[in-house]
Amino acid sequence: MLSRVYCASTIGVDARLIEVEVNRTGGMPKYFLVGLPDRAVSESSDRIEAALENSNASFPGGRITVNLAPADLPKEGSAFDLPIAVTLLHVSGQIKTEGLSDTLVLGELALDGKLRAVKGVLPMAVQAREKGIGHMIVPAANGPEAAVVDGVQVYAFDHLKQVMGWLRNRDSHDPLDVDVEAMFRRNDDHEILDFSDVRGQENVKRALEVGAAGGHNIIMVGPPGSGKTMMARRLPAILPPLTLDEALETTKIHSVAGLLPSGEALVTARPFRSPHHTVSDVALVGGGSIPMPGEISMAHNGVLFLDELPEFKRSALEVMRQPLEDGSVSISRARMSVSYPSRIMLVASMNPSPTGDWYDPGDPAGASPSQMQRYLSKISGPLLDRIDLHIEVQKVSYDELSSKSRGESSAQIRSRVVQAREVQNQRFIGIEGVYCNAQMNTKMARKICKLDDAGAQMLKKAITSLGLSARAYDRILKVSRTIADLERSESIQSNHIAEAIQYRSLDREGWLG
């Protein structure tokens, strides 16, 4: 007798349907599992046998062949336990049910028959909907995550016994329903770090507002204690809220990595990732023998904060150049190639010198020229070219620190950022993959960011005197377009160009002084 049921396996942040086929014939008891299973899948038979025995069922006798199709695709993880168990029950006549062809089944089995959560359920649910599969059986812990996807009825269970009961009687259990809008409202209710806590630094706040409005990469240079980290951690509070599509994209990555917080069905707040400077190249951009997303992908649609940038290994920083430019990370292995999205806002901070203060070649207690060279050599010109805003952060004065007046709140700044993003959303309607000014390619930037004569002359003078690269030229155009959007100006004026040029301080000769 032959039985089939659908499962799924993740490849990158997408999923692919897997047919679990079980054939049972007479003869000596033997069990064969084929279809390129990994170690976790190969060990499933022992878990399934114990789970069946502890669920008032039995492991069928005879010659059993389990095929995971397509046979040339590697199968990884423990999500195949439950679909294999269901097909074994079906071929042995312990359950009699129709409609398995319209059901996607996944879950890991404990020895006592309980269902354990698995990774990547959200992309699997999306794939089920695209393939027209109307029902999903998942562990209870994965239920809300799968139910976020419209068009698929999700049934979440705690134990194999419950699954068997539902297969015998489809009316015994109601599909799971979740309120996506309530998930977003709960995020809005959370207490977040606020910019009103920051004393002084009005010029830095303005630059961060420009960066948030256009999705631009930022580097802050200033001595310790000037508030660089404090302001960076408050940046997500002024970014626009995630749309549902962005939330689904972000949740897919966290789901595949197995890092979706317990009890959370959807990532509704923009991610903020801050890896330590000892992070490896693979941990930062992704990879490994079994490819997994790195920090740059975990921060997709959010902020990746690199504190003390020169302390990171130069090799780790250099591998970020392509993902920053393309918005995705491609990882190739002998058996597969996967791609993870990495559309992030990079925020970096650094001290102006190894000693922490601004570089003074005449100060005997300061850093020597050779020390400065070693300190800065880890940050390459091409990497700086990919950072739109260079911000000098000065120490906060006593008067500013002791002042009782509070600055603008994050909500006030965020309202202006959201208005600027709405202008950009209208501008980029129909252009796939472009949601803000920072994501424009060179051709789009030259077409959209047209300058008047005064602005063109000002930019020409800056490019000539500073010796800026073509990439830096495009960055200035994009930033000036964002500044104009914040002021609701249809055209880019000379004052917008002047402010954008001001944010290229690391391109100026003698910026350390």
Coordinates of C-alpha atoms in Angstrom, one line a residue:
M1 CA 0.0 0.0 0.0
L2 CA 1.2 3.5 -0.8
S3 CA 0.6 6.7 1.1
R4 CA 1.6 10.3 0.4
V5 CA 1.6 13.5 2.4
Y6 CA 3.2 16.9 1.8
C7 CA 5.9 18.4 4.0
A8 CA 8.3 21.3 3.2
S9 CA 12.0 22.2 3.5
T10 CA 13.6 25.6 3.6
I11 CA 16.2 26.8 1.1
G12 CA 17.5 30.2 2.2
V13 CA 14.4 32.1 3.2
D14 CA 12.1 30.3 0.9
A15 CA 10.6 26.8 1.1
R16 CA 10.0 24.0 -1.3
L17 CA 7.4 21.3 -1.1
I18 CA 8.5 17.8 -0.3
E19 CA 6.4 14.7 -0.9
V20 CA 6.7 12.1 1.8
E21 CA 5.9 8.8 0.1
V22 CA 5.6 5.6 2.1
N23 CA 5.2 2.1 0.5
R24 CA 4.5 -1.0 2.6
T25 CA 4.8 -4.5 1.4
G26 CA 4.9 -7.9 3.0
G27 CA 8.1 -9.7 4.0
M28 CA 10.7 -9.4 6.8
P29 CA 10.5 -6.2 8.7
K30 CA 12.9 -3.7 7.1
Y31 CA 12.9 0.1 7.1
F32 CA 14.4 2.2 4.3
L33 CA 14.7 6.0 4.2
V34 CA 15.8 7.5 0.9
G35 CA 15.9 11.0 -0.7
L36 CA 19.2 12.5 0.6
P37 CA 18.2 12.8 4.3
D38 CA 20.6 14.3 6.8
R39 CA 21.5 12.8 10.2
A40 CA 18.5 14.4 11.9
V41 CA 16.1 12.9 9.3
S42 CA 17.8 9.5 9.3
E43 CA 17.3 9.2 13.0
S44 CA 13.6 9.9 12.8
S45 CA 12.6 6.2 12.7
D46 CA 13.6 5.7 16.4
R47 CA 11.7 8.8 17.5
I48 CA 8.6 7.8 15.4
E49 CA 8.5 4.3 16.8
A50 CA 8.6 5.4 20.4
A51 CA 6.1 8.2 19.7
L52 CA 3.6 5.8 18.1
E53 CA 3.9 3.3 21.0
N54 CA 3.2 6.1 23.5
S55 CA 0.2 7.3 21.5
N56 CA -1.8 4.0 21.5
A57 CA -0.5 3.1 18.0
S58 CA 2.1 0.8 16.6
F59 CA 5.0 0.9 14.2
P60 CA 3.9 -1.1 11.1
G61 CA 5.6 -4.4 10.2
G62 CA 6.7 -5.5 6.8
R63 CA 9.1 -3.9 4.3
I64 CA 8.7 -0.1 4.7
T65 CA 10.2 2.3 2.1
V66 CA 10.1 6.0 2.9
N67 CA 11.0 8.3 0.0
L68 CA 11.4 12.1 0.3
A69 CA 10.9 13.6 -3.1
P70 CA 12.4 15.3 -5.0
A71 CA 15.2 12.8 -4.3
D72 CA 18.0 15.1 -5.5
L73 CA 17.3 17.8 -2.9
P74 CA 19.1 17.5 0.4
K75 CA 16.6 17.2 3.4
E76 CA 17.6 18.7 6.7
G77 CA 16.0 19.0 10.1
S78 CA 13.4 17.3 12.3
A79 CA 10.2 18.6 10.6
F80 CA 9.8 15.3 8.7
D81 CA 9.0 13.2 11.9
L82 CA 5.3 14.0 11.9
P83 CA 4.6 13.5 8.2
I84 CA 6.4 10.2 8.1
A85 CA 4.4 9.1 11.2
V86 CA 1.1 10.1 9.6
T87 CA 1.9 8.1 6.4
L88 CA 3.0 5.1 8.4
L89 CA -0.3 5.2 10.3
H90 CA -2.2 5.5 7.0
V91 CA -0.5 2.6 5.1
S92 CA -0.9 0.3 8.2
G93 CA -4.7 1.1 8.4
Q94 CA -4.5 2.7 11.8
I95 CA -6.1 5.8 10.5
K96 CA -8.5 6.0 7.5
T97 CA -8.7 9.4 6.1
E98 CA -9.1 11.2 2.8
G99 CA -7.7 14.6 1.7
L100 CA -4.1 14.1 2.7
S101 CA -3.2 15.6 -0.7
D102 CA -4.5 18.9 0.5
T103 CA -2.6 18.9 3.7
L104 CA 0.9 20.0 4.6
V105 CA 2.2 18.3 7.7
L106 CA 5.3 19.2 9.7
G107 CA 6.6 18.8 13.3
E108 CA 9.2 17.0 15.4
L109 CA 8.1 14.2 17.6
A110 CA 9.2 13.7 21.2
L111 CA 9.5 10.1 22.4
D112 CA 6.2 10.5 24.3
G113 CA 4.3 11.7 21.2
K114 CA 4.4 15.4 22.0
L115 CA 5.0 17.8 19.1
R116 CA 8.0 20.1 19.3
A117 CA 8.5 23.3 17.3
V118 CA 10.5 23.4 14.1
K119 CA 12.3 26.1 12.2
G120 CA 11.1 27.9 9.0
V121 CA 7.3 27.4 9.5
L122 CA 6.4 30.8 8.0
P123 CA 8.1 30.3 4.6
M124 CA 6.6 26.8 4.5
A125 CA 3.1 28.3 5.1
V126 CA 3.7 30.8 2.3
Q127 CA 4.8 28.0 0.0
A128 CA 1.7 26.0 0.9
R129 CA -0.6 28.9 -0.1
E130 CA 1.3 29.4 -3.4
K131 CA 0.8 25.8 -4.3
G132 CA -2.9 25.8 -3.4
I133 CA -2.6 23.6 -0.3
G134 CA -5.5 24.5 2.0
H135 CA -4.6 22.9 5.3
M136 CA -1.5 22.7 7.6
I137 CA -0.8 20.6 10.6
V138 CA 1.9 22.1 12.8
P139 CA 3.1 21.9 16.5
A140 CA 1.1 24.2 18.8
A141 CA 4.2 26.4 19.3
N142 CA 4.4 27.1 15.6
G143 CA 0.7 27.6 15.1
P144 CA 0.5 31.5 15.4
E145 CA 3.5 31.8 13.0
A146 CA 1.8 29.7 10.3
A147 CA -1.6 31.3 10.9
V148 CA -0.3 34.7 9.9
V149 CA -0.5 33.6 6.3
D150 CA -3.9 34.1 4.8
G151 CA -5.5 31.4 2.6
V152 CA -4.3 28.4 4.6
Q153 CA -6.3 26.8 7.5
V154 CA -3.8 26.0 10.2
Y155 CA -4.4 23.3 12.8
A156 CA -2.0 23.4 15.8
F157 CA -1.6 20.4 18.0
D158 CA 0.3 19.4 21.2
H159 CA 0.4 15.7 20.7
L160 CA 0.3 13.0 18.1
K161 CA -2.9 11.6 19.6
Q162 CA -4.7 14.9 18.7
V163 CA -3.4 14.7 15.1
M164 CA -4.7 11.2 14.8
G165 CA -8.1 12.3 16.1
W166 CA -8.3 15.2 13.7
L167 CA -7.4 13.0 10.7
R168 CA -10.2 10.7 11.6
N169 CA -12.7 13.5 12.2
R170 CA -11.9 16.9 10.5
D171 CA -14.6 18.6 12.6
S172 CA -12.9 17.7 15.9
H173 CA -10.6 20.7 15.9
D174 CA -11.1 24.3 14.8
P175 CA -8.4 26.1 12.6
L176 CA -6.3 28.7 14.4
D177 CA -7.0 32.3 13.9
V178 CA -4.7 35.2 14.8
D179 CA -5.2 39.0 14.8
V180 CA -2.3 40.5 12.9
E181 CA -3.4 44.0 13.5
A182 CA -3.3 43.4 17.3
M183 CA 0.3 42.2 16.9
F184 CA 1.3 45.5 15.4
R185 CA -0.7 47.4 18.1
R186 CA 1.1 45.5 20.9
N187 CA 4.4 46.6 19.4
D188 CA 3.3 50.3 19.5
D189 CA 2.4 49.9 23.1
H190 CA 5.9 48.8 24.1
E191 CA 8.1 51.3 25.9
I192 CA 11.0 52.3 23.7
L193 CA 14.2 54.4 24.1
D194 CA 13.4 58.0 23.3
F195 CA 15.4 60.8 21.7
S196 CA 14.1 63.3 24.4
D197 CA 16.6 61.6 26.7
V198 CA 19.6 62.9 24.7
R199 CA 21.0 66.2 25.8
G200 CA 22.4 68.5 23.2
Q201 CA 23.8 67.0 20.0
E202 CA 21.2 68.8 17.8
N203 CA 23.3 68.5 14.7
V204 CA 23.7 64.7 15.2
K205 CA 20.0 64.3 15.7
R206 CA 19.3 66.2 12.5
A207 CA 21.7 63.9 10.6
L208 CA 20.1 60.8 12.1
E209 CA 16.7 62.1 11.1
V210 CA 18.0 62.5 7.5
G211 CA 19.4 59.0 7.6
A212 CA 16.1 57.5 8.9
A213 CA 14.1 59.4 6.3
G214 CA 16.1 58.1 3.4
G215 CA 17.4 54.8 4.8
H216 CA 20.9 56.0 4.5
N217 CA 24.0 54.4 6.1
I218 CA 25.7 56.4 8.8
I219 CA 29.0 56.6 10.6
M220 CA 29.5 58.7 13.8
V221 CA 33.0 59.8 14.8
G222 CA 33.5 61.2 18.2
P223 CA 35.3 60.7 21.6
P224 CA 34.0 58.2 24.2
G225 CA 31.0 59.5 26.2
S226 CA 29.7 61.8 23.5
G227 CA 26.5 59.8 23.1
K228 CA 27.2 57.8 19.9
T229 CA 25.9 54.5 21.2
M230 CA 23.0 56.2 23.1
M231 CA 21.7 57.8 19.9
A232 CA 22.3 54.8 17.7
R233 CA 20.1 52.6 20.1
R234 CA 17.3 55.2 19.8
L235 CA 17.4 55.2 16.0
P236 CA 14.7 52.4 15.5
A237 CA 12.3 54.7 17.5
I238 CA 12.2 57.2 14.6
L239 CA 12.1 54.7 11.7
P240 CA 8.8 54.2 9.9
P241 CA 6.8 51.2 11.2
L242 CA 7.1 48.0 9.3
T243 CA 4.5 47.2 6.7
L244 CA 3.0 43.7 6.7
D245 CA 5.1 42.7 3.7
E246 CA 8.3 43.9 5.4
A247 CA 7.3 42.1 8.6
L248 CA 6.8 38.8 6.7
E249 CA 10.2 39.2 5.0
T250 CA 11.9 39.8 8.3
T251 CA 10.0 37.0 10.2
K252 CA 11.0 34.5 7.5
I253 CA 14.7 35.1 8.2
H254 CA 14.3 34.9 12.0
S255 CA 12.1 31.7 11.5
V256 CA 14.7 30.0 9.3
A257 CA 17.5 30.8 11.8
G258 CA 15.4 29.5 14.7
L259 CA 15.6 32.8 16.5
L260 CA 12.0 33.8 16.4
P261 CA 11.2 34.7 20.1
S262 CA 9.0 32.2 21.9
G263 CA 5.4 33.1 21.7
E264 CA 6.0 35.6 18.9
A265 CA 4.3 34.9 15.5
L266 CA 5.5 37.9 13.6
V267 CA 8.4 40.4 13.9
T268 CA 6.5 43.7 14.1
A269 CA 9.4 46.0 15.1
R270 CA 12.3 46.9 13.0
P271 CA 15.3 44.7 14.0
F272 CA 18.3 46.3 15.8
R273 CA 21.4 44.1 15.7
S274 CA 24.6 45.0 17.5
P275 CA 27.3 42.3 17.1
H276 CA 30.5 42.4 19.1
H277 CA 33.6 43.4 17.3
T278 CA 35.0 39.9 17.7
V279 CA 32.3 38.6 15.3
S280 CA 33.6 36.3 12.5
D281 CA 33.1 36.9 8.8
V282 CA 30.5 34.0 8.6
A283 CA 28.6 35.2 11.7
L284 CA 28.4 38.7 10.2
V285 CA 27.3 38.0 6.6
G286 CA 26.1 34.3 6.9
G287 CA 27.4 31.0 5.6
G288 CA 28.7 27.8 7.1
S289 CA 28.6 24.2 5.9
I290 CA 24.8 24.4 6.2
P291 CA 24.2 28.0 5.1
M292 CA 22.5 30.2 7.7
P293 CA 21.8 33.9 7.7
G294 CA 24.3 36.2 9.4
E295 CA 23.8 39.4 11.4
I296 CA 23.5 41.5 8.3
S297 CA 20.5 39.5 7.2
M298 CA 19.0 39.3 10.7
A299 CA 18.9 43.1 10.6
H300 CA 17.0 43.1 7.3
N301 CA 14.5 46.0 7.2
G302 CA 16.2 47.4 10.3
V303 CA 19.5 48.6 11.8
L304 CA 22.9 46.9 12.0
F305 CA 25.0 48.8 14.5
L306 CA 28.7 48.3 14.5
D307 CA 30.2 50.0 17.6
E308 CA 33.9 50.8 17.5
L309 CA 34.2 50.1 13.8
P310 CA 38.0 49.9 13.6
E311 CA 38.1 47.1 16.2
F312 CA 36.3 44.8 13.7
K313 CA 38.5 42.6 11.6
R314 CA 39.1 44.2 8.2
S315 CA 38.1 41.0 6.4
A316 CA 34.7 41.0 8.2
L317 CA 34.1 44.6 7.2
E318 CA 35.1 44.0 3.6
V319 CA 32.7 41.1 3.0
M320 CA 29.9 43.5 3.8
R321 CA 30.6 45.6 0.8
Q322 CA 28.6 43.5 -1.7
P323 CA 25.6 43.0 0.6
L324 CA 25.4 46.7 1.3
E325 CA 25.4 47.4 -2.4
D326 CA 23.1 44.7 -3.6
G327 CA 20.7 44.3 -0.6
S328 CA 21.2 40.5 -0.5
V329 CA 23.9 37.9 0.4
S330 CA 24.6 35.0 -2.0
I331 CA 26.1 31.9 -0.5
S332 CA 27.3 29.1 -2.8
R333 CA 28.1 25.6 -1.7
A334 CA 28.8 22.4 -3.7
R335 CA 25.2 21.2 -3.3
M336 CA 23.3 24.4 -3.3
S337 CA 23.3 28.2 -3.6
V338 CA 21.1 30.3 -1.3
S339 CA 20.4 34.0 -1.0
Y340 CA 19.4 36.0 2.1
P341 CA 18.1 39.5 1.9
S342 CA 20.2 42.2 3.6
R343 CA 18.4 45.5 3.0
I344 CA 19.7 47.3 6.1
M345 CA 20.5 50.7 7.5
L346 CA 24.1 50.4 8.6
V347 CA 25.0 52.6 11.6
A348 CA 28.7 52.6 12.7
S349 CA 30.6 54.5 15.4
M350 CA 34.2 55.0 16.1
N351 CA 36.6 57.1 18.1
P352 CA 38.7 59.7 16.2
S353 CA 42.0 58.1 17.3
P354 CA 43.2 55.1 19.4
T355 CA 43.4 57.3 22.5
G356 CA 39.8 58.4 22.1
D357 CA 40.3 62.1 21.5
W358 CA 40.6 64.0 18.3
Y359 CA 44.0 63.6 16.7
D360 CA 46.6 66.3 17.4
P361 CA 50.0 65.6 15.9
G362 CA 51.6 68.1 18.3
D363 CA 50.3 66.3 21.5
P364 CA 53.1 64.1 22.9
A365 CA 50.5 62.1 24.9
G366 CA 48.4 61.5 21.8
A367 CA 48.6 58.8 19.2
S368 CA 51.6 58.7 16.8
P369 CA 51.1 58.9 13.1
S370 CA 51.9 55.1 12.8
Q371 CA 49.3 54.3 15.4
M372 CA 46.8 56.4 13.6
Q373 CA 47.6 54.6 10.3
R374 CA 47.1 51.2 11.9
Y375 CA 43.9 52.3 13.6
L376 CA 42.3 53.6 10.4
S377 CA 43.7 51.0 8.0
K378 CA 40.9 48.6 8.8
I379 CA 38.4 51.0 7.3
S380 CA 38.8 50.9 3.5
G381 CA 37.9 53.7 1.2
P382 CA 35.4 51.5 -0.7
L383 CA 33.6 50.8 2.5
L384 CA 33.4 54.5 3.5
D385 CA 32.1 55.2 0.0
R386 CA 29.1 53.0 0.8
I387 CA 28.3 55.1 3.9
D388 CA 26.2 58.2 3.0
L389 CA 26.4 60.3 6.2
H390 CA 29.7 61.0 8.1
I391 CA 28.9 62.7 11.4
E392 CA 31.3 64.3 13.8
V393 CA 30.1 64.0 17.3
Q394 CA 31.5 66.5 19.9
K395 CA 31.5 66.1 23.7
V396 CA 28.4 67.5 25.4
S397 CA 29.0 70.6 27.5
Y398 CA 28.1 70.9 31.2
D399 CA 25.4 73.4 30.5
E400 CA 23.7 70.9 28.0
L401 CA 24.0 68.0 30.4
S402 CA 22.6 70.0 33.4
S403 CA 19.8 71.5 31.4
K404 CA 16.3 70.5 32.5
S405 CA 14.8 71.2 29.1
R406 CA 14.1 68.1 27.0
G407 CA 14.6 67.8 23.3
E408 CA 12.2 66.6 20.7
S409 CA 10.7 63.2 21.4
S410 CA 11.1 60.3 19.0
A411 CA 7.4 60.5 18.1
Q412 CA 7.9 64.1 16.8
I413 CA 10.9 63.2 14.7
R414 CA 9.3 60.0 13.5
S415 CA 6.3 61.9 12.2
R416 CA 8.5 63.9 9.9
V417 CA 10.4 60.8 8.8
V418 CA 7.1 59.0 8.0
Q419 CA 6.0 61.9 5.9
A420 CA 9.2 61.9 3.9
R421 CA 8.9 58.1 3.4
E422 CA 5.4 58.5 2.1
V423 CA 6.7 60.9 -0.6
Q424 CA 9.3 58.3 -1.5
N425 CA 6.7 55.5 -1.6
Q426 CA 4.7 57.5 -4.2
R427 CA 7.9 58.2 -6.1
F428 CA 8.9 54.5 -6.4
I429 CA 5.5 53.0 -7.1
G430 CA 5.9 50.2 -9.6
I431 CA 9.7 49.9 -9.0
E432 CA 10.4 46.5 -7.4
G433 CA 12.9 46.5 -4.5
V434 CA 13.1 50.3 -4.1
Y435 CA 11.3 51.7 -1.1
C436 CA 13.5 54.7 -0.1
N437 CA 16.1 57.1 -1.6
A438 CA 19.1 55.1 -0.4
Q439 CA 18.0 52.1 -2.5
M440 CA 18.1 54.0 -5.8
N441 CA 20.6 52.8 -8.4
T442 CA 22.9 55.2 -10.3
K443 CA 20.6 55.5 -13.2
M444 CA 17.6 56.3 -11.0
A445 CA 19.6 58.8 -8.9
R446 CA 20.7 60.8 -12.0
K447 CA 17.2 60.9 -13.3
I448 CA 15.3 61.7 -10.1
C449 CA 17.9 63.9 -8.3
K450 CA 18.1 66.7 -10.9
L451 CA 19.9 69.9 -9.8
D452 CA 19.5 73.6 -10.6
D453 CA 22.5 75.6 -11.9
A454 CA 23.5 76.8 -8.4
G455 CA 23.3 73.3 -6.9
A456 CA 25.3 71.8 -9.8
Q457 CA 28.0 74.4 -9.5
M458 CA 28.2 73.8 -5.7
L459 CA 28.5 70.1 -6.2
K460 CA 31.1 70.4 -8.9
K461 CA 33.3 72.5 -6.6
A462 CA 32.9 70.0 -3.8
I463 CA 33.8 67.1 -6.0
T464 CA 36.8 68.8 -7.4
S465 CA 38.2 70.1 -4.1
L466 CA 37.6 67.0 -2.1
G467 CA 38.4 64.5 -4.8
L468 CA 35.3 62.5 -4.3
S469 CA 34.6 59.2 -6.1
A470 CA 31.6 58.6 -8.4
R471 CA 29.9 56.6 -5.7
A472 CA 30.3 59.5 -3.3
Y473 CA 28.8 61.8 -5.9
D474 CA 25.7 59.5 -6.1
R475 CA 25.5 59.4 -2.3
I476 CA 25.4 63.2 -2.1
L477 CA 22.6 63.3 -4.7
K478 CA 20.5 60.8 -2.8
V479 CA 21.0 62.5 0.6
S480 CA 20.1 65.9 -0.9
R481 CA 16.9 64.3 -2.3
T482 CA 16.1 63.1 1.2
I483 CA 16.7 66.5 2.7
A484 CA 14.4 68.0 0.1
D485 CA 11.7 65.4 0.9
L486 CA 11.9 66.3 4.6
E487 CA 11.2 69.9 3.6
R488 CA 8.5 68.8 1.2
S489 CA 10.4 70.4 -1.7
E490 CA 9.7 69.0 -5.2
S491 CA 13.1 70.2 -6.4
I492 CA 16.6 69.9 -4.9
Q493 CA 17.9 73.4 -3.9
S494 CA 21.4 74.6 -3.3
N495 CA 20.9 74.5 0.5
H496 CA 20.0 70.8 0.3
I497 CA 23.2 70.1 -1.6
A498 CA 25.2 72.1 0.9
E499 CA 23.9 70.1 3.8
A500 CA 24.5 66.8 2.0
I501 CA 28.1 67.8 1.3
Q502 CA 28.5 68.6 5.0
Y503 CA 27.8 65.0 5.7
R504 CA 30.9 63.8 3.8
S505 CA 33.4 64.9 6.5
L506 CA 35.6 61.7 6.2
D507 CA 36.3 62.6 2.6
R508 CA 37.8 65.9 3.6
E509 CA 41.5 66.2 3.8
G510 CA 42.6 66.6 7.5
W511 CA 39.2 65.5 8.9
L512 CA 41.1 64.1 12.0
G513 CA 42.2 67.5 13.0

